[in-house]
Amino acid sequence: MQYSEITENFLVEVEPSYVPEHSSPEDERFFFAYRVRITNHGGRRAQLLRRHWIIMDGQQRREDVEGPGVVGEQPHFEPGTTYEYTSFCPLPTPTGSMRGTFEMSYVADKSPFSIKIPLFFLRDPSHNN
């Protein structure tokens, strides 16, 4: 399933998946991958500076993850361009959710803005509840 959100003329699309070969349910380790596509539908150059993720496991335990860029990069976005990356999230439960924000800046005047990462759900498909 794909999730999407548009903020400030930026479309963020996320497609999560369960990775059984890196999971160990008997050890309460469930491994998820998620692909993120960010598209600049506006008319101004921008740069992604920071990320803030809110990760909830199936027991409603929250973890906040913040840092510079994504996967070691701080990509630039020309009007009409897309940046895509894949990352991972281990959880101690077979279900969970993620959402967050990307902190951005317009290149011309350095004015900051945020774009939303849509709420999306992580689920081991072999888990019934």
Coordinates of C-alpha atoms in Angstrom, one line a residue:
M1 CA 0.0 0.0 0.0
Q2 CA 1.2 3.5 -0.8
Y3 CA 0.6 6.5 1.4
S4 CA 0.9 10.2 0.3
E5 CA 0.8 13.7 1.6
I6 CA 1.2 17.1 -0.2
T7 CA 2.7 20.1 1.7
E8 CA 4.1 23.3 0.3
N9 CA 3.8 21.9 -3.3
F10 CA 5.9 18.8 -2.3
L11 CA 4.4 15.4 -2.7
V12 CA 5.8 12.7 -0.2
E13 CA 4.9 9.1 -1.1
V14 CA 5.7 6.2 1.2
E15 CA 5.5 2.5 0.4
P16 CA 6.3 0.2 3.4
S17 CA 7.0 -3.5 3.3
Y18 CA 7.7 -6.3 5.7
V19 CA 11.2 -8.0 5.4
P20 CA 10.8 -11.5 6.7
E21 CA 14.4 -12.6 5.9
H22 CA 15.7 -10.0 8.4
S23 CA 13.0 -10.6 11.0
S24 CA 12.9 -13.0 13.9
P25 CA 9.4 -13.1 15.5
E26 CA 10.6 -15.6 18.2
D27 CA 13.1 -12.9 19.3
E28 CA 10.5 -10.1 19.0
R29 CA 12.3 -8.5 16.0
F30 CA 10.2 -7.4 13.0
F31 CA 12.0 -5.7 10.2
F32 CA 10.3 -3.3 7.9
A33 CA 11.6 -1.4 4.8
Y34 CA 10.0 1.8 3.4
R35 CA 10.5 3.5 0.1
V36 CA 10.1 7.3 0.1
R37 CA 9.6 9.5 -3.0
I38 CA 9.7 13.3 -2.7
T39 CA 8.6 15.3 -5.7
N40 CA 8.8 19.1 -6.0
H41 CA 5.7 20.3 -7.7
G42 CA 6.4 23.9 -7.0
G43 CA 8.4 26.5 -8.9
R44 CA 11.3 27.1 -6.5
R45 CA 14.6 25.2 -5.8
A46 CA 14.7 23.7 -2.3
Q47 CA 16.9 21.5 -0.1
L48 CA 16.0 18.8 2.5
L49 CA 18.0 19.6 5.6
R50 CA 16.6 17.5 8.4
R51 CA 14.2 14.7 9.2
H52 CA 12.0 13.9 12.2
W53 CA 10.3 10.5 12.5
I54 CA 7.7 9.5 15.0
I55 CA 7.7 5.7 15.3
M56 CA 5.0 3.9 17.2
D57 CA 5.2 0.1 17.9
G58 CA 2.2 -2.1 18.4
Q59 CA 2.2 -1.4 22.1
Q60 CA 2.0 2.4 21.5
R61 CA 5.6 2.9 22.6
R62 CA 6.9 6.0 20.9
E63 CA 10.4 6.7 19.5
D64 CA 11.5 10.0 17.9
V65 CA 14.3 9.9 15.4
E66 CA 15.8 13.2 14.3
G67 CA 18.9 14.1 12.3
P68 CA 20.4 15.8 9.3
G69 CA 19.2 14.8 5.9
V70 CA 18.1 11.3 4.8
V71 CA 20.3 8.2 4.2
G72 CA 23.4 10.5 4.6
E73 CA 22.3 13.0 2.0
Q74 CA 20.7 16.5 2.0
P75 CA 19.2 16.4 -1.5
H76 CA 18.4 19.5 -3.6
F77 CA 15.1 19.7 -5.5
E78 CA 14.8 21.6 -8.8
P79 CA 11.2 22.3 -9.8
G80 CA 9.6 19.1 -11.1
T81 CA 12.3 16.7 -9.8
T82 CA 11.9 13.7 -7.6
Y83 CA 14.3 12.1 -5.0
E84 CA 13.8 8.6 -3.9
Y85 CA 15.4 6.5 -1.1
T86 CA 14.8 3.3 0.9
S87 CA 15.3 2.9 4.6
F88 CA 14.5 0.5 7.3
C89 CA 12.8 0.2 10.7
P90 CA 13.1 -2.7 13.2
L91 CA 10.2 -3.0 15.7
P92 CA 9.7 -5.3 18.7
T93 CA 6.1 -5.9 17.6
P94 CA 4.5 -7.2 14.3
T95 CA 2.6 -3.9 13.8
G96 CA 3.4 -0.2 14.1
S97 CA 3.2 3.1 12.4
M98 CA 5.5 6.0 11.3
R99 CA 5.0 9.6 10.4
G100 CA 7.0 12.8 10.5
T101 CA 8.4 15.9 8.8
F102 CA 11.2 16.9 6.6
E103 CA 12.7 20.3 7.4
M104 CA 13.4 22.1 4.1
S105 CA 14.8 25.4 2.9
Y106 CA 14.3 27.4 -0.2
V107 CA 17.7 27.8 -1.9
A108 CA 17.3 31.4 -3.1
D109 CA 16.5 33.1 0.2
K110 CA 17.2 30.3 2.7
S111 CA 13.6 30.5 4.1
P112 CA 12.8 27.4 6.1
F113 CA 9.6 25.3 5.7
S114 CA 8.4 21.8 6.7
I115 CA 6.8 19.1 4.6
K116 CA 4.7 16.3 6.2
I117 CA 5.6 12.6 5.9
P118 CA 2.2 10.8 5.8
L119 CA 1.1 8.5 8.6
F120 CA 1.8 4.9 7.3
F121 CA 1.4 1.5 8.9
L122 CA 3.8 -1.3 9.3
R123 CA 2.4 -4.8 9.5
D124 CA 3.8 -8.4 9.3
P125 CA 1.2 -9.9 6.9
S126 CA 1.4 -13.3 8.6
H127 CA 0.2 -11.6 11.9
N128 CA -3.6 -11.9 12.2
N129 CA -4.3 -9.0 14.7

